[in-house]
mmCIF file of C-alpha atoms in Angstrom:
data_model
loop_
_atom_site.group_PDB
_atom_site.id
_atom_site.type_symbol
_atom_site.label_atom_id
_atom_site.label_comp_id
_atom_site.label_asym_id
_atom_site.label_seq_id
_atom_site.Cartn_x
_atom_site.Cartn_y
_atom_site.Cartn_z
ATOM 1 C CA MET A 8 0.000 0.000 0.000
ATOM 2 C CA LYS A 9 2.792 2.323 1.044
ATOM 3 C CA ALA A 10 4.750 1.424 -2.058
ATOM 4 C CA LEU A 11 1.707 2.202 -4.148
ATOM 5 C CA ALA A 12 1.261 5.577 -2.457
ATOM 6 C CA LEU A 13 4.922 6.363 -2.976
ATOM 7 C CA SER A 14 4.838 5.515 -6.667
ATOM 8 C CA LEU A 15 1.689 7.593 -7.040
ATOM 9 C CA VAL A 16 3.390 10.578 -5.406
ATOM 10 C CA LEU A 17 6.445 10.092 -7.604
ATOM 11 C CA ALA A 18 4.411 9.805 -10.767
ATOM 12 C CA LEU A 19 2.335 12.872 -9.938
ATOM 13 C CA SER A 20 5.422 14.841 -9.062
ATOM 14 C CA VAL A 21 7.211 13.978 -12.301
ATOM 15 C CA LEU A 22 4.109 14.926 -14.251
ATOM 16 C CA ALA A 23 3.733 18.209 -12.422
ATOM 17 C CA HIS A 24 7.417 19.004 -12.918
ATOM 18 C CA SER A 25 7.319 18.408 -16.637
ATOM 19 C CA GLN A 26 4.295 20.663 -17.019
ATOM 20 C CA ALA A 27 5.940 23.390 -14.985
ATOM 21 C CA LEU A 28 9.156 23.049 -16.962
ATOM 22 C CA ALA A 29 7.321 23.239 -20.247
ATOM 23 C CA ALA A 30 5.813 26.550 -19.231
ATOM 24 C CA GLN A 31 8.907 28.447 -18.098
ATOM 25 C CA ALA A 32 7.935 31.368 -20.265
ATOM 26 C CA SER A 33 5.245 33.990 -20.501
ATOM 27 C CA GLU A 34 3.534 32.485 -23.489
ATOM 28 C CA SER A 35 2.169 34.437 -26.404
ATOM 29 C CA PRO A 36 -0.998 33.233 -28.150
ATOM 30 C CA PHE A 37 0.219 34.873 -31.368
ATOM 31 C CA MET A 38 3.676 33.298 -31.385
ATOM 32 C CA LYS A 39 5.127 32.350 -34.779
ATOM 33 C CA PRO A 40 8.887 32.129 -34.268
ATOM 34 C CA LEU A 41 11.142 32.593 -37.275
ATOM 35 C CA PRO A 42 12.647 29.233 -38.254
ATOM 36 C CA ALA A 43 16.316 28.240 -38.200
ATOM 37 C CA GLY A 44 17.956 28.869 -41.537
ATOM 38 C CA GLN A 45 16.006 32.073 -42.180
ATOM 39 C CA ALA A 46 17.797 35.398 -42.385
ATOM 40 C CA PHE A 47 17.294 37.455 -39.232
ATOM 41 C CA PRO A 48 15.404 40.692 -39.986
ATOM 42 C CA ASP A 49 17.627 43.715 -40.494
ATOM 43 C CA LEU A 50 16.600 45.633 -37.377
ATOM 44 C CA THR A 51 17.588 49.084 -36.231
ATOM 45 C CA PHE A 52 16.706 50.038 -32.673
ATOM 46 C CA PRO A 53 15.664 53.683 -32.488
ATOM 47 C CA SER A 54 16.505 54.325 -28.823
ATOM 48 C CA PRO A 55 20.041 55.593 -28.373
ATOM 49 C CA ILE A 56 22.571 53.187 -26.876
ATOM 50 C CA SER A 57 25.198 54.182 -24.339
ATOM 51 C CA ASP A 58 28.946 54.529 -24.983
ATOM 52 C CA LYS A 59 29.525 51.350 -23.002
ATOM 53 C CA GLU A 60 27.001 49.446 -25.110
ATOM 54 C CA ALA A 61 28.511 50.733 -28.354
ATOM 55 C CA GLN A 62 31.861 49.492 -27.110
ATOM 56 C CA ASP A 63 30.394 46.129 -26.062
ATOM 57 C CA LEU A 64 28.773 45.611 -29.443
ATOM 58 C CA GLY A 65 31.583 47.068 -31.506
ATOM 59 C CA ALA A 66 28.820 48.882 -33.372
ATOM 60 C CA GLY A 67 27.190 52.283 -33.531
ATOM 61 C CA SER A 68 28.098 55.022 -31.105
ATOM 62 C CA GLY A 69 26.811 56.302 -27.788
ATOM 63 C CA GLY A 70 23.694 58.453 -28.029
ATOM 64 C CA LYS A 71 22.686 56.997 -31.403
ATOM 65 C CA PRO A 72 20.415 54.187 -32.618
ATOM 66 C CA VAL A 73 22.083 50.898 -33.393
ATOM 67 C CA ARG A 74 21.644 48.505 -36.297
ATOM 68 C CA LEU A 75 21.901 44.887 -35.252
ATOM 69 C CA ALA A 76 23.630 43.806 -38.464
ATOM 70 C CA ASP A 77 26.516 46.141 -37.567
ATOM 71 C CA VAL A 78 27.286 44.252 -34.356
ATOM 72 C CA LYS A 79 30.849 43.063 -34.666
ATOM 73 C CA ALA A 80 30.610 39.351 -33.949
ATOM 74 C CA GLN A 81 30.423 35.965 -35.608
ATOM 75 C CA ALA A 82 27.413 35.056 -33.509
ATOM 76 C CA VAL A 83 24.785 36.725 -31.326
ATOM 77 C CA ILE A 84 22.532 35.378 -28.608
ATOM 78 C CA PHE A 85 19.507 37.618 -29.013
ATOM 79 C CA VAL A 86 17.105 37.370 -26.076
ATOM 80 C CA VAL A 87 13.557 38.657 -26.446
ATOM 81 C CA TYR A 88 12.432 39.512 -22.905
ATOM 82 C CA SER A 89 10.251 41.957 -21.008
ATOM 83 C CA MET A 90 10.557 43.778 -17.723
ATOM 84 C CA TYR A 91 6.950 42.719 -17.194
ATOM 85 C CA CYS A 92 7.618 38.982 -17.634
ATOM 86 C CA PRO A 93 8.143 37.180 -14.313
ATOM 87 C CA PHE A 94 10.126 34.393 -15.988
ATOM 88 C CA CYS A 95 12.492 36.957 -17.489
ATOM 89 C CA GLN A 96 12.893 38.532 -14.061
ATOM 90 C CA ARG A 97 13.846 35.134 -12.698
ATOM 91 C CA GLU A 98 16.151 34.393 -15.643
ATOM 92 C CA ALA A 99 18.112 37.655 -15.257
ATOM 93 C CA PRO A 100 20.849 36.300 -12.916
ATOM 94 C CA GLU A 101 21.349 33.289 -15.211
ATOM 95 C CA LEU A 102 21.785 35.653 -18.180
ATOM 96 C CA ASN A 103 24.435 37.554 -16.211
ATOM 97 C CA LYS A 104 26.120 34.212 -15.612
ATOM 98 C CA LEU A 105 25.947 33.421 -19.329
ATOM 99 C CA HIS A 106 27.599 36.769 -20.074
ATOM 100 C CA ALA A 107 30.380 36.017 -17.569
ATOM 101 C CA LEU A 108 30.881 32.560 -19.102
ATOM 102 C CA ILE A 109 31.225 34.018 -22.604
ATOM 103 C CA LYS A 110 33.950 36.239 -21.223
ATOM 104 C CA SER A 111 35.756 33.600 -19.164
ATOM 105 C CA ARG A 112 35.806 31.187 -22.110
ATOM 106 C CA GLY A 113 37.436 33.886 -24.220
ATOM 107 C CA LEU A 114 34.498 34.109 -26.636
ATOM 108 C CA SER A 115 33.638 37.809 -26.128
ATOM 109 C CA ASP A 116 35.127 38.949 -29.439
ATOM 110 C CA ASN A 117 33.144 36.418 -31.463
ATOM 111 C CA LEU A 118 29.920 36.115 -29.535
ATOM 112 C CA LYS A 119 27.664 38.876 -28.158
ATOM 113 C CA LEU A 120 24.732 38.602 -25.783
ATOM 114 C CA VAL A 121 22.004 41.144 -26.490
ATOM 115 C CA GLY A 122 18.616 41.548 -24.835
ATOM 116 C CA MET A 123 15.576 43.259 -26.319
ATOM 117 C CA GLY A 124 12.762 44.477 -24.057
ATOM 118 C CA ALA A 125 9.613 43.763 -26.066
ATOM 119 C CA GLY A 126 7.275 46.715 -25.633
ATOM 120 C CA ASN A 127 9.560 48.158 -22.959
ATOM 121 C CA SER A 128 10.346 51.865 -23.011
ATOM 122 C CA PRO A 129 13.944 52.953 -22.361
ATOM 123 C CA PHE A 130 12.861 53.746 -18.778
ATOM 124 C CA GLU A 131 11.483 50.225 -18.329
ATOM 125 C CA VAL A 132 14.601 48.661 -19.844
ATOM 126 C CA ASN A 133 16.606 50.669 -17.354
ATOM 127 C CA VAL A 134 14.512 49.461 -14.410
ATOM 128 C CA PHE A 135 15.448 45.908 -15.411
ATOM 129 C CA ARG A 136 19.098 46.852 -16.012
ATOM 130 C CA GLU A 137 19.460 48.502 -12.616
ATOM 131 C CA LYS A 138 17.521 45.860 -10.695
ATOM 132 C CA PHE A 139 19.720 43.032 -11.974
ATOM 133 C CA SER A 140 22.952 44.985 -12.698
ATOM 134 C CA THR A 141 22.773 43.629 -16.242
ATOM 135 C CA PRO A 142 26.272 43.939 -17.734
ATOM 136 C CA PHE A 143 25.341 43.352 -21.404
ATOM 137 C CA THR A 144 23.414 45.455 -23.900
ATOM 138 C CA LEU A 145 19.660 45.770 -23.444
ATOM 139 C CA LEU A 146 17.727 47.389 -26.274
ATOM 140 C CA SER A 147 14.330 49.045 -26.080
ATOM 141 C CA ASP A 148 11.522 48.054 -28.448
ATOM 142 C CA GLN A 149 8.849 50.352 -27.084
ATOM 143 C CA ASP A 150 6.420 50.105 -30.013
ATOM 144 C CA PHE A 151 6.738 46.325 -30.409
ATOM 145 C CA ASN A 152 8.013 46.882 -33.970
ATOM 146 C CA ALA A 153 10.946 44.496 -33.685
ATOM 147 C CA TYR A 154 8.825 42.127 -31.597
ATOM 148 C CA LYS A 155 6.297 41.848 -34.408
ATOM 149 C CA ALA A 156 9.057 41.284 -36.975
ATOM 150 C CA LEU A 157 10.427 38.499 -34.770
ATOM 151 C CA GLY A 158 7.213 36.485 -34.636
ATOM 152 C CA GLN A 159 5.556 37.776 -31.425
ATOM 153 C CA VAL A 160 7.297 35.086 -29.416
ATOM 154 C CA GLY A 161 6.673 34.282 -25.750
ATOM 155 C CA THR A 162 9.305 35.542 -23.327
ATOM 156 C CA PRO A 163 12.080 34.821 -22.708
ATOM 157 C CA TYR A 164 12.858 33.660 -26.234
ATOM 158 C CA PHE A 165 16.406 32.959 -27.386
ATOM 159 C CA TYR A 166 17.349 33.531 -31.012
ATOM 160 C CA VAL A 167 20.827 32.151 -31.715
ATOM 161 C CA LEU A 168 22.267 33.974 -34.722
ATOM 162 C CA LYS A 169 25.337 33.437 -36.823
ATOM 163 C CA ARG A 170 27.023 35.797 -39.197
ATOM 164 C CA GLN A 171 26.108 35.494 -42.878
ATOM 165 C CA GLY A 172 27.489 38.172 -45.166
ATOM 166 C CA ASN A 173 26.404 41.582 -43.955
ATOM 167 C CA GLY A 174 23.738 40.228 -41.617
ATOM 168 C CA PHE A 175 22.831 37.270 -39.468
ATOM 169 C CA VAL A 176 21.009 34.020 -40.095
ATOM 170 C CA ILE A 177 19.009 32.160 -37.435
ATOM 171 C CA ALA A 178 20.897 29.089 -36.189
ATOM 172 C CA ASP A 179 18.460 28.123 -33.444
ATOM 173 C CA GLY A 180 15.505 29.285 -31.373
ATOM 174 C CA GLN A 181 14.311 28.421 -27.902
ATOM 175 C CA LEU A 182 11.305 29.462 -25.874
ATOM 176 C CA GLY A 183 11.673 29.630 -22.123
ATOM 177 C CA CYS A 184 14.417 29.837 -19.542
ATOM 178 C CA MET A 185 17.748 28.077 -19.975
ATOM 179 C CA THR A 186 18.215 24.962 -17.885
ATOM 180 C CA SER A 187 21.831 25.983 -17.299
ATOM 181 C CA ALA A 188 23.998 28.749 -18.721
ATOM 182 C CA GLU A 189 26.891 26.300 -19.275
ATOM 183 C CA ALA A 190 24.837 23.802 -21.270
ATOM 184 C CA PHE A 191 23.164 26.576 -23.212
ATOM 185 C CA LEU A 192 26.513 28.103 -24.179
ATOM 186 C CA ASP A 193 27.826 24.683 -25.255
ATOM 187 C CA GLY A 194 24.809 24.386 -27.541
ATOM 188 C CA VAL A 195 25.338 27.870 -28.980
ATOM 189 C CA VAL A 196 29.001 27.171 -29.750
ATOM 190 C CA GLU A 197 28.041 23.938 -31.483
ATOM 191 C CA LYS A 198 25.200 25.434 -33.532
ATOM 192 C CA THR A 199 27.117 28.494 -34.650
ATOM 193 C CA GLY A 200 30.372 26.652 -35.353
ATOM 194 C CA LEU A 201 32.385 28.999 -33.134
ATOM 195 C CA PRO A 202 35.749 27.833 -31.851
ATOM 196 C CA LYS A 203 35.090 26.258 -28.447
ATOM 197 C CA GLY A 204 37.137 28.762 -26.477
ATOM 198 C CA LYS A 205 38.927 28.002 -23.241
ATOM 199 C CA MET B 29 7.391 7.433 10.799
ATOM 200 C CA ALA B 30 7.008 6.067 7.288
ATOM 201 C CA ALA B 31 4.040 8.352 6.711
ATOM 202 C CA LYS B 32 6.065 11.329 7.910
ATOM 203 C CA LEU B 33 8.905 10.397 5.600
ATOM 204 C CA LEU B 34 6.486 9.957 2.758
ATOM 205 C CA SER B 35 4.879 13.352 3.237
ATOM 206 C CA ALA B 36 8.287 15.000 3.585
ATOM 207 C CA LEU B 37 9.377 13.355 0.361
ATOM 208 C CA ALA B 38 6.181 14.349 -1.395
ATOM 209 C CA LEU B 39 6.609 17.931 -0.213
ATOM 210 C CA ALA B 40 10.244 18.044 -1.316
ATOM 211 C CA LEU B 41 9.337 16.708 -4.731
ATOM 212 C CA LEU B 42 6.477 19.100 -5.238
ATOM 213 C CA LEU B 43 8.230 22.188 -3.915
ATOM 214 C CA PRO B 44 9.998 23.171 -7.157
ATOM 215 C CA VAL B 45 6.639 23.055 -8.902
ATOM 216 C CA PHE B 46 5.248 25.741 -6.639
ATOM 217 C CA ALA B 47 8.412 27.775 -7.029
ATOM 218 C CA LEU B 48 8.170 27.588 -10.792
ATOM 219 C CA ALA B 49 4.453 28.152 -10.900
ATOM 220 C CA GLN B 50 4.795 31.368 -8.930
ATOM 221 C CA GLY B 51 4.806 34.537 -10.907
ATOM 222 C CA SER B 52 3.122 33.700 -14.154
ATOM 223 C CA ILE B 53 -0.378 32.800 -15.145
ATOM 224 C CA PRO B 54 -0.841 29.772 -17.409
ATOM 225 C CA GLN B 55 -2.059 30.809 -20.807
ATOM 226 C CA GLN B 56 -5.153 28.632 -20.620
ATOM 227 C CA LEU B 57 -6.394 30.688 -17.647
ATOM 228 C CA ILE B 58 -6.136 33.950 -19.537
ATOM 229 C CA TRP B 59 -9.258 35.134 -21.284
ATOM 230 C CA GLN B 60 -8.550 36.618 -24.724
ATOM 231 C CA PRO B 61 -10.980 39.499 -25.217
ATOM 232 C CA GLY B 62 -9.636 40.435 -28.649
ATOM 233 C CA ALA B 63 -9.105 44.058 -29.631
ATOM 234 C CA LEU B 64 -11.376 46.387 -27.668
ATOM 235 C CA LYS B 65 -12.449 49.993 -28.170
ATOM 236 C CA PRO B 66 -9.438 51.881 -26.745
ATOM 237 C CA THR B 67 -11.554 53.894 -24.262
ATOM 238 C CA ASP B 68 -15.289 53.784 -23.688
ATOM 239 C CA SER B 69 -16.229 56.227 -20.937
ATOM 240 C CA THR B 70 -16.119 59.939 -20.118
ATOM 241 C CA LEU B 71 -13.883 61.243 -17.357
ATOM 242 C CA LYS B 72 -15.708 63.027 -14.540
ATOM 243 C CA VAL B 73 -12.599 64.404 -12.845
ATOM 244 C CA ALA B 74 -9.684 66.505 -14.038
ATOM 245 C CA VAL B 75 -6.144 67.291 -12.950
ATOM 246 C CA GLY B 76 -6.399 69.799 -10.098
ATOM 247 C CA ASP B 77 -9.649 68.328 -8.688
ATOM 248 C CA LYS B 78 -9.886 66.861 -5.230
ATOM 249 C CA ALA B 79 -9.902 63.075 -5.496
ATOM 250 C CA PRO B 80 -13.046 61.373 -4.225
ATOM 251 C CA ASP B 81 -12.402 59.474 -1.014
ATOM 252 C CA PHE B 82 -12.817 55.731 -1.192
ATOM 253 C CA ASP B 83 -13.081 52.857 1.234
ATOM 254 C CA LEU B 84 -12.803 49.528 -0.564
ATOM 255 C CA PRO B 85 -12.178 45.961 0.586
ATOM 256 C CA GLY B 86 -8.652 44.698 -0.054
ATOM 257 C CA ILE B 87 -7.665 41.135 -0.884
ATOM 258 C CA ASP B 88 -5.632 40.962 2.331
ATOM 259 C CA GLY B 89 -8.824 41.437 4.359
ATOM 260 C CA LYS B 90 -8.077 45.071 5.232
ATOM 261 C CA ARG B 91 -9.893 48.153 3.985
ATOM 262 C CA VAL B 92 -8.123 50.333 1.444
ATOM 263 C CA ARG B 93 -8.855 54.015 2.057
ATOM 264 C CA LEU B 94 -7.480 57.150 0.455
ATOM 265 C CA SER B 95 -7.780 58.953 3.803
ATOM 266 C CA ASP B 96 -5.174 56.596 5.293
ATOM 267 C CA TYR B 97 -2.521 58.056 2.990
ATOM 268 C CA LEU B 98 -3.450 61.743 2.987
ATOM 269 C CA GLY B 99 -0.664 63.887 4.396
ATOM 270 C CA LYS B 100 1.678 60.878 4.366
ATOM 271 C CA LYS B 101 2.195 59.534 0.875
ATOM 272 C CA ASN B 102 1.377 60.291 -2.709
ATOM 273 C CA VAL B 103 -0.975 57.689 -4.097
ATOM 274 C CA VAL B 104 -0.975 56.003 -7.490
ATOM 275 C CA LEU B 105 -4.235 54.282 -8.376
ATOM 276 C CA SER B 106 -3.726 51.628 -11.033
ATOM 277 C CA PHE B 107 -7.084 50.556 -12.407
ATOM 278 C CA VAL B 108 -7.004 47.422 -14.536
ATOM 279 C CA PRO B 109 -10.065 46.269 -16.476
ATOM 280 C CA ALA B 110 -10.260 42.686 -15.322
ATOM 281 C CA ALA B 111 -8.474 39.827 -13.652
ATOM 282 C CA TRP B 112 -7.473 36.911 -15.909
ATOM 283 C CA THR B 113 -6.955 39.056 -19.003
ATOM 284 C CA PRO B 114 -3.739 39.458 -21.028
ATOM 285 C CA VAL B 115 -2.369 42.970 -20.546
ATOM 286 C CA CYS B 116 -3.318 43.200 -16.851
ATOM 287 C CA SER B 117 -1.623 39.888 -16.146
ATOM 288 C CA GLY B 118 1.658 41.491 -17.179
ATOM 289 C CA GLN B 119 1.214 45.013 -15.845
ATOM 290 C CA TRP B 120 1.160 44.284 -12.122
ATOM 291 C CA PRO B 121 4.035 41.736 -12.121
ATOM 292 C CA GLY B 122 6.035 44.505 -13.808
ATOM 293 C CA TYR B 123 5.150 46.882 -10.974
ATOM 294 C CA ASN B 124 6.421 44.157 -8.658
ATOM 295 C CA LEU B 125 9.892 44.580 -10.121
ATOM 296 C CA ALA B 126 9.615 48.354 -10.109
ATOM 297 C CA ARG B 127 8.826 48.901 -6.426
ATOM 298 C CA ASP B 128 11.826 51.251 -6.136
ATOM 299 C CA VAL B 129 10.243 53.535 -8.722
ATOM 300 C CA PHE B 130 7.368 54.122 -6.300
ATOM 301 C CA ASP B 131 9.261 53.995 -2.990
ATOM 302 C CA GLY B 132 11.888 56.382 -4.318
ATOM 303 C CA ARG B 133 9.184 58.921 -5.161
ATOM 304 C CA ASP B 134 7.329 58.687 -1.871
ATOM 305 C CA ALA B 135 4.338 57.071 -3.536
ATOM 306 C CA GLN B 136 2.044 54.237 -2.568
ATOM 307 C CA LEU B 137 0.718 52.170 -5.431
ATOM 308 C CA ILE B 138 -2.805 50.778 -5.071
ATOM 309 C CA GLY B 139 -4.226 48.285 -7.546
ATOM 310 C CA VAL B 140 -7.957 48.386 -8.249
ATOM 311 C CA SER B 141 -10.329 46.419 -10.435
ATOM 312 C CA CYS B 142 -14.100 45.923 -10.573
ATOM 313 C CA ASP B 143 -13.739 42.164 -10.054
ATOM 314 C CA ASN B 144 -15.202 40.656 -6.947
ATOM 315 C CA LEU B 145 -12.839 39.947 -4.076
ATOM 316 C CA PRO B 146 -12.492 36.146 -4.420
ATOM 317 C CA SER B 147 -11.698 36.283 -8.140
ATOM 318 C CA LEU B 148 -9.327 39.219 -7.718
ATOM 319 C CA ASN B 149 -7.565 37.410 -4.899
ATOM 320 C CA ALA B 150 -7.219 34.146 -6.851
ATOM 321 C CA TRP B 151 -5.718 36.038 -9.774
ATOM 322 C CA VAL B 152 -3.171 37.919 -7.666
ATOM 323 C CA VAL B 153 -2.199 34.729 -5.804
ATOM 324 C CA GLU B 154 -1.753 32.958 -9.145
ATOM 325 C CA MET B 155 0.630 35.669 -10.355
ATOM 326 C CA GLY B 156 2.735 35.127 -7.242
ATOM 327 C CA GLY B 157 1.400 38.005 -5.126
ATOM 328 C CA VAL B 158 2.156 41.711 -5.301
ATOM 329 C CA TRP B 159 3.722 44.074 -2.745
ATOM 330 C CA PHE B 160 1.017 46.734 -2.986
ATOM 331 C CA PRO B 161 -2.582 46.705 -1.724
ATOM 332 C CA VAL B 162 -5.171 45.451 -4.174
ATOM 333 C CA ALA B 163 -8.741 46.670 -3.763
ATOM 334 C CA SER B 164 -12.002 45.461 -5.235
ATOM 335 C CA ASP B 165 -14.421 48.051 -6.644
ATOM 336 C CA PHE B 166 -17.052 45.380 -7.172
ATOM 337 C CA TRP B 167 -19.928 46.653 -5.029
ATOM 338 C CA PRO B 168 -21.710 48.965 -5.502
ATOM 339 C CA HIS B 169 -20.475 47.870 -8.867
ATOM 340 C CA GLY B 170 -17.649 50.088 -10.080
ATOM 341 C CA GLY B 171 -18.583 52.725 -7.500
ATOM 342 C CA LEU B 172 -15.204 54.448 -7.510
ATOM 343 C CA ALA B 173 -14.609 53.910 -11.224
ATOM 344 C CA SER B 174 -17.980 55.506 -11.872
ATOM 345 C CA LYS B 175 -17.186 58.564 -9.703
ATOM 346 C CA LEU B 176 -13.967 59.030 -11.659
ATOM 347 C CA GLY B 177 -15.710 58.462 -14.986
ATOM 348 C CA ILE B 178 -13.778 55.389 -16.076
ATOM 349 C CA LEU B 179 -16.473 52.703 -15.894
ATOM 350 C CA ARG B 180 -17.109 51.213 -19.315
ATOM 351 C CA PRO B 181 -20.627 50.186 -20.383
ATOM 352 C CA ASP B 182 -19.759 46.487 -20.032
ATOM 353 C CA GLY B 183 -18.963 46.888 -16.332
ATOM 354 C CA VAL B 184 -15.168 46.849 -16.408
ATOM 355 C CA SER B 185 -13.030 49.883 -15.715
ATOM 356 C CA GLU B 186 -10.648 51.529 -18.118
ATOM 357 C CA ARG B 187 -6.952 50.802 -17.814
ATOM 358 C CA ALA B 188 -6.170 54.015 -15.983
ATOM 359 C CA LEU B 189 -3.603 55.638 -13.733
ATOM 360 C CA PHE B 190 -4.320 58.442 -11.289
ATOM 361 C CA VAL B 191 -1.653 60.204 -9.268
ATOM 362 C CA ILE B 192 -3.043 61.838 -6.118
ATOM 363 C CA ASP B 193 -0.744 64.025 -4.058
ATOM 364 C CA LYS B 194 -0.545 64.128 -0.264
ATOM 365 C CA LYS B 195 -3.203 66.845 -0.162
ATOM 366 C CA GLY B 196 -5.642 64.614 -2.014
ATOM 367 C CA ILE B 197 -5.435 66.547 -5.281
ATOM 368 C CA ILE B 198 -5.387 64.647 -8.578
ATOM 369 C CA ARG B 199 -2.143 65.575 -10.308
ATOM 370 C CA TYR B 200 -1.980 63.157 -13.233
ATOM 371 C CA ILE B 201 -4.495 61.097 -15.180
ATOM 372 C CA ASP B 202 -3.775 58.531 -17.867
ATOM 373 C CA VAL B 203 -6.848 56.800 -19.205
ATOM 374 C CA HIS B 204 -4.914 54.453 -21.386
ATOM 375 C CA ASP B 205 -5.825 52.469 -24.467
ATOM 376 C CA ILE B 206 -7.290 49.379 -22.773
ATOM 377 C CA ASN B 207 -5.379 47.112 -25.166
ATOM 378 C CA THR B 208 -1.923 48.355 -24.238
ATOM 379 C CA ARG B 209 0.233 48.809 -21.175
ATOM 380 C CA PRO B 210 1.081 52.323 -20.012
ATOM 381 C CA ASP B 211 4.786 53.235 -19.991
ATOM 382 C CA LEU B 212 6.213 53.268 -16.503
ATOM 383 C CA GLY B 213 8.532 56.097 -17.527
ATOM 384 C CA GLN B 214 5.611 58.501 -18.028
ATOM 385 C CA LEU B 215 4.240 57.638 -14.608
ATOM 386 C CA ALA B 216 7.660 58.141 -12.998
ATOM 387 C CA LYS B 217 7.867 61.541 -14.679
ATOM 388 C CA ALA B 218 4.455 62.474 -13.274
ATOM 389 C CA LEU B 219 5.609 61.467 -9.792
ATOM 390 C CA ASP B 220 8.852 63.427 -10.224
ATOM 391 C CA ALA B 221 6.748 66.500 -10.993
ATOM 392 C CA LEU B 222 5.198 66.352 -7.502
ATOM 393 C CA LYS B 223 8.495 67.163 -5.811
#
C-alpha cells in the first residue's frame, strides 16, 4: 500500500514538474517564431545606446540608434524579454552568468549577448538593467516593432544567430528559460560553429 | 514514521513546482478578449480636482482608504479592467519589479479592479502576489470607477492611472488604451513633478 502511495506521489510529481518546466515562459498566443535557416530581420533600434554598449557591441556610437547587423561578432545570442515577464525577471541572474561565461571562455570577441525588451520603453529597460545589474546590452523596443518582426514570441525567447554576409542568419531558437547557462553556451558554440574557447 | 517520511518526500518533490508556478499565469487561464475599443467612458474628474475618497475591501482582508494616505504619501491608483486578461496579467508583475520607482518617489501604489474579491484574490495569488494593496471596486459595482468616470458600459473599468498628491489633489491622469500597457517612464515623470 505504502509502495503504491509512494509511486503515485512520484508519478504525480514527475508529471507536475514536466508541465511546470514546459511553461517556463510567458507564453504568447500569437507566437510564430522565425525558423532556423532564415535570415534574421535587419533591425535598427531607435533608442540611443550608451557609450559602453557601443563598445560592447563594436557597433554604432553612444547616443545613437544601433543597427543589429553592424554588431561586430560571428554570432549573437539575441534574447527577447520583457521587464513585465516574471520568468524573465527570474532568468536575469542566469543571463548575467551566461555573459560572464562568454567572457571567461574567451568568446567575447566572437559572440555577443544582447537583450531586447519587447514593448519596454527605455525607462522600463533601465529598471530591469538597474535591478539586476545587467552587464550586457539591453535594447528598447517600445512600439513592439521588432517584436512583431520576430514572430511575437513568448518571453524569454532565445534567437541564436550566426554571421552570414552583412547580416545574421538564425541558427536556433528556444522558448523559455535556460536549464543551465553552461549547457546553453555549449549548444550555442556547437550550432554556430564557433571555436570552443577556453 | 514512514508516513512522515512519505509526506516529507512528497513535499520536497512538489516544492519546485510551486516555485516555478509562482509569478506567471498559465495561458489557458487567460481570457482573450480580442481588440477592444481603446476607451469607452467619459472622465468626470480633471487634474487639479480633489480626489473622491474611497473605502474599498482589499484582498488581504483590510480596507483600502485614500484617507489613510493623505498627508503621508502620494498615491498612485492603477485601475485594470479585469483579472485573468492578457495585458493586466503582465502590468502588475512589472510593478512588482519596479517597487523602487514608487518607494523612491514617496508614492504608494494601489491596484484596483471591478472584479469581486475572491476572483481578484485568486488572480493575484496565481501571479505570485504583489507588494502593494489590491482593492475590489465590485460593489456597488464600479462605484469608484464611476465617480472618476472610467467605468465602461460592459462593467469593467478603463486601464487608468491616477496620481493623487498628499493633499488629495489629482495631479496626473492617464486613461490608457485598454489594449496596451502604459509606460512606466511617463508615470515616474508624473511622480517626479510632484516634488
